[in-house]
JSON list of C-alpha atoms in Angstrom, two decimals:
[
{"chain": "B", "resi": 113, "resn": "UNK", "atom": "CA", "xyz": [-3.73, 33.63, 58.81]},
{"chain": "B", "resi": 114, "resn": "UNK", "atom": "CA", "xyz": [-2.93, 30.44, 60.53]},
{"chain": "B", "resi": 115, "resn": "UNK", "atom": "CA", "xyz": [-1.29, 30.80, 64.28]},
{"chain": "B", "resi": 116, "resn": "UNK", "atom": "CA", "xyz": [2.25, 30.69, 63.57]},
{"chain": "B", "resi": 117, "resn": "UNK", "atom": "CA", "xyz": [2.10, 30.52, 59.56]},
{"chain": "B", "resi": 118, "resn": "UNK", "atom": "CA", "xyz": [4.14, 33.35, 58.02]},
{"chain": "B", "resi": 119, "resn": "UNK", "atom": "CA", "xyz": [2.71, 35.62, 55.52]},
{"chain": "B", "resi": 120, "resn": "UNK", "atom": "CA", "xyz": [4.59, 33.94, 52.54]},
{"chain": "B", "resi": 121, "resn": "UNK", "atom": "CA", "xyz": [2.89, 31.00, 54.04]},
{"chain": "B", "resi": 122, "resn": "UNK", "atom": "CA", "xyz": [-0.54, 32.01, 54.20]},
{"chain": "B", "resi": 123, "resn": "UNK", "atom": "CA", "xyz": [-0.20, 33.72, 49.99]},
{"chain": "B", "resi": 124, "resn": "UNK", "atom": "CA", "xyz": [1.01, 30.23, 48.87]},
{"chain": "B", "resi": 125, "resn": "UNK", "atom": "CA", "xyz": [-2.28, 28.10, 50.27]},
{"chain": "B", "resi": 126, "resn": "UNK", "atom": "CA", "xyz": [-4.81, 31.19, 49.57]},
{"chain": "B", "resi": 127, "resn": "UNK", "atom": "CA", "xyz": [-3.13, 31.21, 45.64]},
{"chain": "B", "resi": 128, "resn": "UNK", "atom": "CA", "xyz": [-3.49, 27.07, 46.03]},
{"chain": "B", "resi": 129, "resn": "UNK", "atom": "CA", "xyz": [-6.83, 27.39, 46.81]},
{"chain": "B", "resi": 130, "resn": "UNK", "atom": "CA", "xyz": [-8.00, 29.69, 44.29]},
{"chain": "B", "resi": 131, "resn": "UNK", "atom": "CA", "xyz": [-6.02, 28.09, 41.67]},
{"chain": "B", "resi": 132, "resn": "UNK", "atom": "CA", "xyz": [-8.36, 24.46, 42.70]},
{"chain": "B", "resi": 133, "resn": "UNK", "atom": "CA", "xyz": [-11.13, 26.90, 42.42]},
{"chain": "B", "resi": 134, "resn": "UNK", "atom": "CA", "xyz": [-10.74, 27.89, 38.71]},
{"chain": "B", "resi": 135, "resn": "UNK", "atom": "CA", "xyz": [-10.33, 24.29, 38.07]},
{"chain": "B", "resi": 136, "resn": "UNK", "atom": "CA", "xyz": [-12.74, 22.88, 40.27]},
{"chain": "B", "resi": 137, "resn": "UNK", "atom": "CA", "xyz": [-15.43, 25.57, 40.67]},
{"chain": "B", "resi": 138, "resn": "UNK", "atom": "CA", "xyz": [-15.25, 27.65, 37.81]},
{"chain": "B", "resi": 139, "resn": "UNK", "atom": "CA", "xyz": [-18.13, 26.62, 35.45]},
{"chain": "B", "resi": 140, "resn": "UNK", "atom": "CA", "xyz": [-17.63, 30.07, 33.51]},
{"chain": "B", "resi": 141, "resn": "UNK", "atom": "CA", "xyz": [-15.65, 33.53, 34.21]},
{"chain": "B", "resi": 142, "resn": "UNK", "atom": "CA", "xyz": [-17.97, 36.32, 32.46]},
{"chain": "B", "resi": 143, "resn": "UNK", "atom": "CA", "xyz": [-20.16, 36.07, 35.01]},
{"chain": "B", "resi": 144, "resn": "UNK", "atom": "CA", "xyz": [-20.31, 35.38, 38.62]},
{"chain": "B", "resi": 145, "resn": "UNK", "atom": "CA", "xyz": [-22.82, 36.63, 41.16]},
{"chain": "B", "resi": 146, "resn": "UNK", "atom": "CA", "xyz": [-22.60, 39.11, 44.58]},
{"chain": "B", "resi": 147, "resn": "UNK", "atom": "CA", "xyz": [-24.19, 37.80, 47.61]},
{"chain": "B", "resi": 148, "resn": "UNK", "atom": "CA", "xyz": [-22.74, 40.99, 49.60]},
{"chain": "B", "resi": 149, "resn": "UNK", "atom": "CA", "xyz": [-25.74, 42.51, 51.76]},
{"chain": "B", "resi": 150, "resn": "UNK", "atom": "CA", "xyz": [-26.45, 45.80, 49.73]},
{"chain": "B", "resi": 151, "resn": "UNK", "atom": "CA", "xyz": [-25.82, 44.01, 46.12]},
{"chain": "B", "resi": 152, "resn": "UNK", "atom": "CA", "xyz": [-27.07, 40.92, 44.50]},
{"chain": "B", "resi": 153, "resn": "UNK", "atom": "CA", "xyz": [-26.57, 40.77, 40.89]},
{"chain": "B", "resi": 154, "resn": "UNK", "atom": "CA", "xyz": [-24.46, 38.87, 38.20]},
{"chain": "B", "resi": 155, "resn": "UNK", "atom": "CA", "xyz": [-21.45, 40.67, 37.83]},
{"chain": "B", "resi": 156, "resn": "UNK", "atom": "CA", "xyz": [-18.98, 40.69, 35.12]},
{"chain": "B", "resi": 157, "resn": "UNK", "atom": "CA", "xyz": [-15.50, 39.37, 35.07]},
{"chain": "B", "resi": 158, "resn": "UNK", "atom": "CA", "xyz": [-14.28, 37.13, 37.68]},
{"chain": "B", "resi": 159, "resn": "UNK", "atom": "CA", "xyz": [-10.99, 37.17, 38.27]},
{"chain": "B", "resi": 160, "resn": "UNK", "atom": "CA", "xyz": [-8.19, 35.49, 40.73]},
{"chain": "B", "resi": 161, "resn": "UNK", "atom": "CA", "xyz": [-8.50, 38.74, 42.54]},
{"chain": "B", "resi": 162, "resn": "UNK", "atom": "CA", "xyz": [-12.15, 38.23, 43.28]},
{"chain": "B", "resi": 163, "resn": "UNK", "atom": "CA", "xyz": [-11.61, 34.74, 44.33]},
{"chain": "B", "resi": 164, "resn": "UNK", "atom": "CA", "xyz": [-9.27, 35.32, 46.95]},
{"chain": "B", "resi": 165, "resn": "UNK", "atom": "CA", "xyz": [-11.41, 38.69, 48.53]},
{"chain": "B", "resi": 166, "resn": "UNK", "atom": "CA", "xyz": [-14.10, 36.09, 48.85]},
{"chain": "B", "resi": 167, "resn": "UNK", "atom": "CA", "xyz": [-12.06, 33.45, 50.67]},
{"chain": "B", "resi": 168, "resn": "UNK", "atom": "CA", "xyz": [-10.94, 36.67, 52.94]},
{"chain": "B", "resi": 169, "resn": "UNK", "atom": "CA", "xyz": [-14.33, 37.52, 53.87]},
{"chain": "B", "resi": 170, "resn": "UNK", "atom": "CA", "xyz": [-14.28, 41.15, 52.01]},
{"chain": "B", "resi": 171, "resn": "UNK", "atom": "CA", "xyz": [-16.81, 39.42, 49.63]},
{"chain": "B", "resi": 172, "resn": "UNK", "atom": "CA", "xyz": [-19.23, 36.96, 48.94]},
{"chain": "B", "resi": 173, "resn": "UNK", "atom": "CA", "xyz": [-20.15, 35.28, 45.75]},
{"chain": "B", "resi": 174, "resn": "UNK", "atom": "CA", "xyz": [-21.83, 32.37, 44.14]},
{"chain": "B", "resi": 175, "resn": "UNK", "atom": "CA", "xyz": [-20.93, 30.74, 41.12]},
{"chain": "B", "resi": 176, "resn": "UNK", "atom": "CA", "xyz": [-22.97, 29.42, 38.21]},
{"chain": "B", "resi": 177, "resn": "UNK", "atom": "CA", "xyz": [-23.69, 25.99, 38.04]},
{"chain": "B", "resi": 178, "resn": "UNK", "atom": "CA", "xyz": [-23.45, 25.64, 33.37]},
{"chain": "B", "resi": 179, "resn": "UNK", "atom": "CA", "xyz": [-21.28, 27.24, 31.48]},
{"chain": "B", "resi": 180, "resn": "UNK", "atom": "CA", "xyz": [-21.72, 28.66, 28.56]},
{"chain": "B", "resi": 181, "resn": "UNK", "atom": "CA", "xyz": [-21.14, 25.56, 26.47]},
{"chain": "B", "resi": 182, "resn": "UNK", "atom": "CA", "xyz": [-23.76, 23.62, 28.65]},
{"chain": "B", "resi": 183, "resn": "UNK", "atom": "CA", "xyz": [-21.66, 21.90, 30.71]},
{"chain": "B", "resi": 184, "resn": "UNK", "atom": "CA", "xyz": [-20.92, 21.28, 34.47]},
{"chain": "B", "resi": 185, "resn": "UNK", "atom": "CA", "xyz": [-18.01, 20.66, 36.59]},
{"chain": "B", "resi": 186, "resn": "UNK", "atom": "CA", "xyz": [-20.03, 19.81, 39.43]},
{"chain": "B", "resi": 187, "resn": "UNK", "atom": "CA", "xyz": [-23.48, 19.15, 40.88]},
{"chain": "B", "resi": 188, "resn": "UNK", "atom": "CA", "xyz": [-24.31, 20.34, 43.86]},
{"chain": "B", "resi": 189, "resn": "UNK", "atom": "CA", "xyz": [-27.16, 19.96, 46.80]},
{"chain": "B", "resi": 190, "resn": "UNK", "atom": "CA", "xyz": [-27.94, 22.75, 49.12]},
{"chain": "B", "resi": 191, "resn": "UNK", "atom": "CA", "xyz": [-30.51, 21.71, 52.34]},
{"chain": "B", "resi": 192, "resn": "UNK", "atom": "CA", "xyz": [-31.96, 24.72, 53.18]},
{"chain": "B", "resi": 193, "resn": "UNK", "atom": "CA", "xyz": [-32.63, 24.54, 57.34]},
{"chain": "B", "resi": 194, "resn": "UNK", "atom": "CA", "xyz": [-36.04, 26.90, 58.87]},
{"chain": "B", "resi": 195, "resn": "UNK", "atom": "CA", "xyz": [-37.00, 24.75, 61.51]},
{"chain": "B", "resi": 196, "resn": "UNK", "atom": "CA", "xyz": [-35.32, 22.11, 64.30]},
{"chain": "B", "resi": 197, "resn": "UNK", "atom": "CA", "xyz": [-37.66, 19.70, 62.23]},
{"chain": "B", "resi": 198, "resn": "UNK", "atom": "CA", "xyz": [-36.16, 20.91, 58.87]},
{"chain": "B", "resi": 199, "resn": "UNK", "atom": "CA", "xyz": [-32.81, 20.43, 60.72]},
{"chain": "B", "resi": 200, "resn": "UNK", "atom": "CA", "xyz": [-33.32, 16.64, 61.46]},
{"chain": "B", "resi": 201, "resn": "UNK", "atom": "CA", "xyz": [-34.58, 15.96, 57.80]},
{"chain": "B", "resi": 202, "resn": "UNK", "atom": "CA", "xyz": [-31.78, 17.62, 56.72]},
{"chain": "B", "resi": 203, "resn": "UNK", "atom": "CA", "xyz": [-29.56, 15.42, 57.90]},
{"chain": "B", "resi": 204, "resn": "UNK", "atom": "CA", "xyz": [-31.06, 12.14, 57.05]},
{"chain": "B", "resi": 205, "resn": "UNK", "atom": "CA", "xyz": [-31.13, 13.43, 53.46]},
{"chain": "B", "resi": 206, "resn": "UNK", "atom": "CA", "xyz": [-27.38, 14.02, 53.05]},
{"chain": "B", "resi": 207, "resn": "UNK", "atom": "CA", "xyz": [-26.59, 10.73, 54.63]},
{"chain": "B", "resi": 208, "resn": "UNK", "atom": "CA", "xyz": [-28.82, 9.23, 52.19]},
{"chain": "B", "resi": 209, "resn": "UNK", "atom": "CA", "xyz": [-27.05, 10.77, 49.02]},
{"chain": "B", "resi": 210, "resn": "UNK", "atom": "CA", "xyz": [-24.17, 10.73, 50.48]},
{"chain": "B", "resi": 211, "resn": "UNK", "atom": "CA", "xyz": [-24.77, 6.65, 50.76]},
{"chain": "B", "resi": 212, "resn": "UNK", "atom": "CA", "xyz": [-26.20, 6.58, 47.31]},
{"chain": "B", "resi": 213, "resn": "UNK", "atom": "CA", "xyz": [-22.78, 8.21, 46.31]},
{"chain": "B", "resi": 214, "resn": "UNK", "atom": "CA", "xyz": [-20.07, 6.19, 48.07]},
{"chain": "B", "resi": 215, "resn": "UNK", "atom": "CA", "xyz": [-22.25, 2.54, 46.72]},
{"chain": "B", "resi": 216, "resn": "UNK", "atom": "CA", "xyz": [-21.43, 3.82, 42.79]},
{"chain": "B", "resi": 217, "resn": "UNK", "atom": "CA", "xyz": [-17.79, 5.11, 43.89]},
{"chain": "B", "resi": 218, "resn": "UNK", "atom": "CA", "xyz": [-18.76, 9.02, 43.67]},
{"chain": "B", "resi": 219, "resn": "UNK", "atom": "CA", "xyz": [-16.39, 11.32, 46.23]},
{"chain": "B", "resi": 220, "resn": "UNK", "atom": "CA", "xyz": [-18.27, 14.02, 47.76]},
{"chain": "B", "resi": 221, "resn": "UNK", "atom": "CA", "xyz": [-17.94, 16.97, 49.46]},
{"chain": "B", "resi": 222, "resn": "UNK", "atom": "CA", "xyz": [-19.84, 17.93, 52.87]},
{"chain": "B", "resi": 223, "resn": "UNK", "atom": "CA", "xyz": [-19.98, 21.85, 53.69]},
{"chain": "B", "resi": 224, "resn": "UNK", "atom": "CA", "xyz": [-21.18, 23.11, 56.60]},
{"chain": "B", "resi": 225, "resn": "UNK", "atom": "CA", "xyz": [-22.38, 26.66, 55.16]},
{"chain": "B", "resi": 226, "resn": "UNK", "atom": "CA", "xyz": [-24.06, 28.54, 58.01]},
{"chain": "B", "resi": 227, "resn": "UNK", "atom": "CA", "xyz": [-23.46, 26.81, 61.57]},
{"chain": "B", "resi": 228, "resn": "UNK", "atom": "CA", "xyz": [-27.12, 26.73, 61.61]},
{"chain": "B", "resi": 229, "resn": "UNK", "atom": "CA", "xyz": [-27.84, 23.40, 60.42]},
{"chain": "B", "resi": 230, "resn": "UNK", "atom": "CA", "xyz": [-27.30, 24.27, 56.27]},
{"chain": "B", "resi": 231, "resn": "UNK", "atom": "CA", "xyz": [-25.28, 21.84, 54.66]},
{"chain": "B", "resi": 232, "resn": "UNK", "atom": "CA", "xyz": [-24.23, 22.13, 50.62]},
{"chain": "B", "resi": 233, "resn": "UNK", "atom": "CA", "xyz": [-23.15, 18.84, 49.27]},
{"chain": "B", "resi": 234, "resn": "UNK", "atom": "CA", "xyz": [-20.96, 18.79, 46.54]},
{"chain": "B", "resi": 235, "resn": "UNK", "atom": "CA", "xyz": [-19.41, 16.37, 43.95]},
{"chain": "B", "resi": 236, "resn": "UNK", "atom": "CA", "xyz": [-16.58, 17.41, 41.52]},
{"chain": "B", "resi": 237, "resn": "UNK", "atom": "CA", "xyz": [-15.50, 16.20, 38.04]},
{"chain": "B", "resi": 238, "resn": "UNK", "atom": "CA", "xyz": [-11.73, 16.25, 36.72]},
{"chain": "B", "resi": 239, "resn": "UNK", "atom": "CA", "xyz": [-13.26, 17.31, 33.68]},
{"chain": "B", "resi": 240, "resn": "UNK", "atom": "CA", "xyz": [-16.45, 19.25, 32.11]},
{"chain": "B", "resi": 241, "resn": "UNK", "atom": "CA", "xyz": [-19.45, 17.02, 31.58]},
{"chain": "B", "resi": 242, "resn": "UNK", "atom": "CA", "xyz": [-22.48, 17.87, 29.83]},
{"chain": "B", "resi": 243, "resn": "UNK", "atom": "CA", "xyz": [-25.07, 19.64, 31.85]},
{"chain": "B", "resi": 244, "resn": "UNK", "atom": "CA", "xyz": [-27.83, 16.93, 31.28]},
{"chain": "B", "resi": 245, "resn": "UNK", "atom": "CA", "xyz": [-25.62, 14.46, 32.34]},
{"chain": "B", "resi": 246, "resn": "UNK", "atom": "CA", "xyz": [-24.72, 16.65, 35.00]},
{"chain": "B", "resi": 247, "resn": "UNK", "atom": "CA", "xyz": [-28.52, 17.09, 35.91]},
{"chain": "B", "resi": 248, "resn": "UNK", "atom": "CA", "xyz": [-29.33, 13.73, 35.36]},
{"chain": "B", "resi": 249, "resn": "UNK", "atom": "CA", "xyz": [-27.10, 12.32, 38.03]},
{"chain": "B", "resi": 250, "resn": "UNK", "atom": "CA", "xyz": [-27.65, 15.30, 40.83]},
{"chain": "B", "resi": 251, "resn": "UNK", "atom": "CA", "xyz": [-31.29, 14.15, 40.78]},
{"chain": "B", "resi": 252, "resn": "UNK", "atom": "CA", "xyz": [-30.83, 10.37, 40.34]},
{"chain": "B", "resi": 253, "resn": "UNK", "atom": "CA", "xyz": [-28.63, 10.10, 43.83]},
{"chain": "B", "resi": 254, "resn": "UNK", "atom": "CA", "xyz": [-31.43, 11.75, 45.55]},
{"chain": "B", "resi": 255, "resn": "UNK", "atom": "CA", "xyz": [-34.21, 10.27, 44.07]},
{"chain": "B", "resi": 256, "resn": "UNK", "atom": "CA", "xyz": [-34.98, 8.54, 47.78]},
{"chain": "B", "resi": 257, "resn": "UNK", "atom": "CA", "xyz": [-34.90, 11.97, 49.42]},
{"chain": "B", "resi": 258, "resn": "UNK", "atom": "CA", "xyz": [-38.33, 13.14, 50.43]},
{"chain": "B", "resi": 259, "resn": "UNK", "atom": "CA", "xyz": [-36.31, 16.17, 52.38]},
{"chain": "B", "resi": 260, "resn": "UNK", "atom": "CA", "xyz": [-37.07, 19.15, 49.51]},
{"chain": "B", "resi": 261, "resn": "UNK", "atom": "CA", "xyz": [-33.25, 19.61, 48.67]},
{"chain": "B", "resi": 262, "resn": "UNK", "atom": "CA", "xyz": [-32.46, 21.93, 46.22]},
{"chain": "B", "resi": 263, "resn": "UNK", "atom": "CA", "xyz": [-30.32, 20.60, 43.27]},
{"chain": "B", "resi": 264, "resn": "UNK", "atom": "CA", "xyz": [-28.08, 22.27, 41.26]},
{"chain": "B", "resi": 265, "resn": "UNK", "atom": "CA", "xyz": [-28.25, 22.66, 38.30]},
{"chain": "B", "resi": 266, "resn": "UNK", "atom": "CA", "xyz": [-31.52, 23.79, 38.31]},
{"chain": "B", "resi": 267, "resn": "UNK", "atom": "CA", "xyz": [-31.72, 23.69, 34.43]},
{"chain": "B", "resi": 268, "resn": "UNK", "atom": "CA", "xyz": [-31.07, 20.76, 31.98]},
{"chain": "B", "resi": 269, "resn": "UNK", "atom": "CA", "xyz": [-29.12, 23.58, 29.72]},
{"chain": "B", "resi": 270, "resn": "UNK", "atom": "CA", "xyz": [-29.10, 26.90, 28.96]},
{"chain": "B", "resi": 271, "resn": "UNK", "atom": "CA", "xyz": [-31.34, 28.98, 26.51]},
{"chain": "B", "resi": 272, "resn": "UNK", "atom": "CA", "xyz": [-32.23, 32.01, 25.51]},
{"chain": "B", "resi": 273, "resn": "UNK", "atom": "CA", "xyz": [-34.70, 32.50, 27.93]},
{"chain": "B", "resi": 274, "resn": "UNK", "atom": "CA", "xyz": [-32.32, 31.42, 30.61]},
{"chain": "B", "resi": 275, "resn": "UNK", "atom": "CA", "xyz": [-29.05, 32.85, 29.96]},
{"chain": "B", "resi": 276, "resn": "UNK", "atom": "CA", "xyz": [-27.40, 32.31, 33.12]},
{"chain": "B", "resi": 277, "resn": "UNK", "atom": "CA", "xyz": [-29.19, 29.73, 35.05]},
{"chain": "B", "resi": 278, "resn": "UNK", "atom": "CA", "xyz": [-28.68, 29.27, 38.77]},
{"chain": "B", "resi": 279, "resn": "UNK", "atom": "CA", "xyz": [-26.12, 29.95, 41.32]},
{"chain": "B", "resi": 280, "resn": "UNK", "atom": "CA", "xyz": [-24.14, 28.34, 44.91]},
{"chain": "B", "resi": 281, "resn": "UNK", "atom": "CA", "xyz": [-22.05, 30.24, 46.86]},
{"chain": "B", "resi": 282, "resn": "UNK", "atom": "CA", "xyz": [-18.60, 28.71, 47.43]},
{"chain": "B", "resi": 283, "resn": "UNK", "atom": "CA", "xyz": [-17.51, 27.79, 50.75]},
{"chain": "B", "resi": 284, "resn": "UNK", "atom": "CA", "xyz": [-16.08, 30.47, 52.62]},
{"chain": "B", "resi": 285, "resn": "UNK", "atom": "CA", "xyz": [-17.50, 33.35, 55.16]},
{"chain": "B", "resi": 286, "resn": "UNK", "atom": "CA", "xyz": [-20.86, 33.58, 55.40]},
{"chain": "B", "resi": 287, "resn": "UNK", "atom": "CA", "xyz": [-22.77, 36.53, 53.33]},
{"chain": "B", "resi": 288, "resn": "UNK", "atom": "CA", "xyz": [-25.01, 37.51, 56.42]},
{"chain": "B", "resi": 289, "resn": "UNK", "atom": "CA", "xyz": [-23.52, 35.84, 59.42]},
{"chain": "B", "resi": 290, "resn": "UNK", "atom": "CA", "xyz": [-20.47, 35.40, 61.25]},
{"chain": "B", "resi": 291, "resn": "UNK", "atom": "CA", "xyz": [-19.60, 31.31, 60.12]},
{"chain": "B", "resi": 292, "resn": "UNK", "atom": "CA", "xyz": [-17.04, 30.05, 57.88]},
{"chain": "B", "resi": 293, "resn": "UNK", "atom": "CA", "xyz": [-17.26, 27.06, 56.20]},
{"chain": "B", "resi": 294, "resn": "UNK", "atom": "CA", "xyz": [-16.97, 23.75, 58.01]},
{"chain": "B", "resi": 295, "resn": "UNK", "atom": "CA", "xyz": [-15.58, 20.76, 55.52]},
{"chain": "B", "resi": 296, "resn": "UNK", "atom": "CA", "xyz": [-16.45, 17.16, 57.30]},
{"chain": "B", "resi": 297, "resn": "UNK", "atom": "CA", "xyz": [-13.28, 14.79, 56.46]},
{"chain": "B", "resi": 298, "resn": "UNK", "atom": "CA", "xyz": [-13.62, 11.11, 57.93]},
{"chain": "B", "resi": 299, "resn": "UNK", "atom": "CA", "xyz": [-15.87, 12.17, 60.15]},
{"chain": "B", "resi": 300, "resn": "UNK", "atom": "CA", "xyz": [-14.61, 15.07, 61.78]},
{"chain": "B", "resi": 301, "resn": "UNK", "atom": "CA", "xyz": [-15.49, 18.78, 61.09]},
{"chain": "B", "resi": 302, "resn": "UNK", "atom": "CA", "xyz": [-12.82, 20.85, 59.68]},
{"chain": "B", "resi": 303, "resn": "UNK", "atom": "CA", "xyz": [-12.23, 24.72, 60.93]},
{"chain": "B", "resi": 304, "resn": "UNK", "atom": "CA", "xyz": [-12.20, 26.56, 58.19]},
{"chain": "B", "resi": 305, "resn": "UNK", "atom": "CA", "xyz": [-8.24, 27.32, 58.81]},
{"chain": "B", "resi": 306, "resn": "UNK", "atom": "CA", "xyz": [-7.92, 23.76, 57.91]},
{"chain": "B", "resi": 307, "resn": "UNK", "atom": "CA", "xyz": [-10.81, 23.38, 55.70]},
{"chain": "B", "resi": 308, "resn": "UNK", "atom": "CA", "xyz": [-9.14, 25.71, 53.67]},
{"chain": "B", "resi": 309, "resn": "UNK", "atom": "CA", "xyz": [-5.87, 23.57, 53.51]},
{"chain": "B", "resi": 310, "resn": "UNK", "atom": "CA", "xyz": [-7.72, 20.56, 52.63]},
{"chain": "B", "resi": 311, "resn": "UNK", "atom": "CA", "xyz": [-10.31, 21.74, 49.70]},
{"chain": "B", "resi": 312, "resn": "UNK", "atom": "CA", "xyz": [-7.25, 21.39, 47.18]},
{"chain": "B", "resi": 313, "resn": "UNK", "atom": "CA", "xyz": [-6.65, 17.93, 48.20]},
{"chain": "B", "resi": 314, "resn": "UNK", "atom": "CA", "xyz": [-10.27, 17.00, 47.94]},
{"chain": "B", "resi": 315, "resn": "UNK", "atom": "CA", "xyz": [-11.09, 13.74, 45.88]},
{"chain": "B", "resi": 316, "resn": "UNK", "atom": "CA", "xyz": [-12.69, 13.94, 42.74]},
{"chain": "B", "resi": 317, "resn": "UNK", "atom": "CA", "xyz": [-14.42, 11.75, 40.13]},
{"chain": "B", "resi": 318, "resn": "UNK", "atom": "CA", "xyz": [-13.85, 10.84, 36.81]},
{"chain": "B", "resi": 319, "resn": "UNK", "atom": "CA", "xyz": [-16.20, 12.89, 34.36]},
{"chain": "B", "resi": 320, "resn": "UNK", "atom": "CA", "xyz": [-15.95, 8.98, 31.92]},
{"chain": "B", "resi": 321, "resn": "UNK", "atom": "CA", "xyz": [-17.78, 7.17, 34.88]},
{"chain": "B", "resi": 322, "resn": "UNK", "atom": "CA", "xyz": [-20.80, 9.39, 34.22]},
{"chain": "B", "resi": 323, "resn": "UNK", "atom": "CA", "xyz": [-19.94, 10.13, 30.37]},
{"chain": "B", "resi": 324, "resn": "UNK", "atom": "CA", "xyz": [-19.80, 6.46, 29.82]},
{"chain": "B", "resi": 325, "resn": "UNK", "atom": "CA", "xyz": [-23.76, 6.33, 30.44]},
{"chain": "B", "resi": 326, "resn": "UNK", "atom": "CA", "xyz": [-25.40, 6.15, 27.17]},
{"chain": "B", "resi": 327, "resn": "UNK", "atom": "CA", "xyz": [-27.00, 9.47, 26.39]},
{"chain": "B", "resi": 328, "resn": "UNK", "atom": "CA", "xyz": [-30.50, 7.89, 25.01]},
{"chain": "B", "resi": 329, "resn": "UNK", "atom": "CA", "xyz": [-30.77, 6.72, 28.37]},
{"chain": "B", "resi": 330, "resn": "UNK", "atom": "CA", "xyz": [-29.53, 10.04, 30.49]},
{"chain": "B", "resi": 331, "resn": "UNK", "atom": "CA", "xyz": [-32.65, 12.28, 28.32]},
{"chain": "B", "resi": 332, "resn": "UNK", "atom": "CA", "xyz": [-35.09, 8.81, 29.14]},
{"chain": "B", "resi": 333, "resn": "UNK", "atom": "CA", "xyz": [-34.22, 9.49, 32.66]},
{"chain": "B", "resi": 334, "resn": "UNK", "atom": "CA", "xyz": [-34.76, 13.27, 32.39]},
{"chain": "B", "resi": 335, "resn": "UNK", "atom": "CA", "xyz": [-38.11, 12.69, 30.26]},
{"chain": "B", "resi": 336, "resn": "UNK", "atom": "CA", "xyz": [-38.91, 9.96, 33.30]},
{"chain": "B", "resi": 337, "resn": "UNK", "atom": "CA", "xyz": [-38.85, 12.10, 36.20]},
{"chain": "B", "resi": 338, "resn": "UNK", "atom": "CA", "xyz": [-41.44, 13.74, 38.31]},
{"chain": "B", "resi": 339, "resn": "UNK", "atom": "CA", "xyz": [-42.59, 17.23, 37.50]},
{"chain": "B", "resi": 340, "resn": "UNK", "atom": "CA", "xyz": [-41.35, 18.60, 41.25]},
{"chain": "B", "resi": 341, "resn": "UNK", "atom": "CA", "xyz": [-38.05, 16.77, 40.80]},
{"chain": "B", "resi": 342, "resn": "UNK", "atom": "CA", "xyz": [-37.50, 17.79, 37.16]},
{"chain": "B", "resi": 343, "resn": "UNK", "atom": "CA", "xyz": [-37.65, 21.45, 38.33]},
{"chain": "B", "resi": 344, "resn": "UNK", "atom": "CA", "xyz": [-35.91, 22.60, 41.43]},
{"chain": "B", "resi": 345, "resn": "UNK", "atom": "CA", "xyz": [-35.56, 19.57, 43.71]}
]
């Protein structure tokens, strides 16, 4: 709870923020997957309920990238951070996509997920698009990146032999250490008190700016790319 916010208070922005995660998030709701220390798995039925015990810290979870229609509400980059060199690289690869965001007119999203020098980037749709599309773009902005960023989604769709594809965790508290979520707004690094506040006001972009690319030309892309980048990166 905020200092001074009532408990009334504090229901009405944890029920606004789940509610922009259902919209915003929420790819599909049979599954969802547990990132608490003693269970990883996809789990069944996720729920408002769920939602909110993550954004209190009793739980952690990820969400899948596709749904089951094979399509995306978001792509998303995660810059995984080892070493003080990793940690420099990381950063010159998110301004990079970042850049190569903001020249087309695409709003992002810059989460400080571990305090340690991770970073997920992510960038939202007002509606479902396609998960080629979807995967397509993720790996187009970041085609300049030598940093090995993974991308999500990993998968241009889903198939029988990948049912679920791959996971992010949301912004929140931190599965194995004690960080919450830091949300960069012009510049300056948002607690995750006000982080929190923010998220539902966070821009997004219009799913006909990428929809309006001819498809011929999204699976040339796709067909076009190098073997490392078409997989995880």
């Amino acid at each position: 709870m905020l200092p001074g916010e009532s408990p009334h208070l504090e229901e009405i922005s944890m029920n606004k923020l789940t509610e922009w995660t259902f919209k915003q998030l929420v790819n599909r709701t049979d599954r969802y997957f547990s990132r608490n220390k003693n269970y990883k798995s996809a789990l069944q039925n996720l729920t408002p309920a769920i939602i909110n015990d993550h954004y209190l810290g009793k739980t952690s979870i990820s969400l899948f990238a596709i749904s089951e229609l094979n399509t995306c509400k978001w792509f998303a980059y995660d810059f995984d951070v080892k070493t003080e060199e990793d940690k420099g690289g990381a950063e010159v690869a998110v301004s990079s996509i970042i850049s190569n965001l903001d020249k087309l007119g695409f709003n992002s999203i810059l989460e400080d997920s571990d305090g340690a020098g991770r970073f997920h980037l992510w960038v939202l749709f007002d509606a479902p698009i396609p998960s080629k599309y979807a995967y397509a773009a993720a790996r187009f902005f970041a085609l300049d990146t030598n940093f090995p960023v993974e991308i999500h989604p990993k998968q241009i769709a889903l198939s029988k032999d990948i049912p679920l594809g791959n996971h992010l965790r949301i912004p929140g508290k931190h599965h194995t250490k004690d960080h919450w979520s830091k949300i960069k707004v012009n510049d300056k690094w948002l607690d995750w008190a006000d982080a929190r506040l923010w998220l539902p006001t966070a821009p997004i972009n219009s799913s006909e700016k990428i929809l309006a690319i001819p498809e011929n030309k999204i699976e040339k892309f796709i067909a076009e790319l190098n073997p490392q980048v078409k997989s995880n990166y």
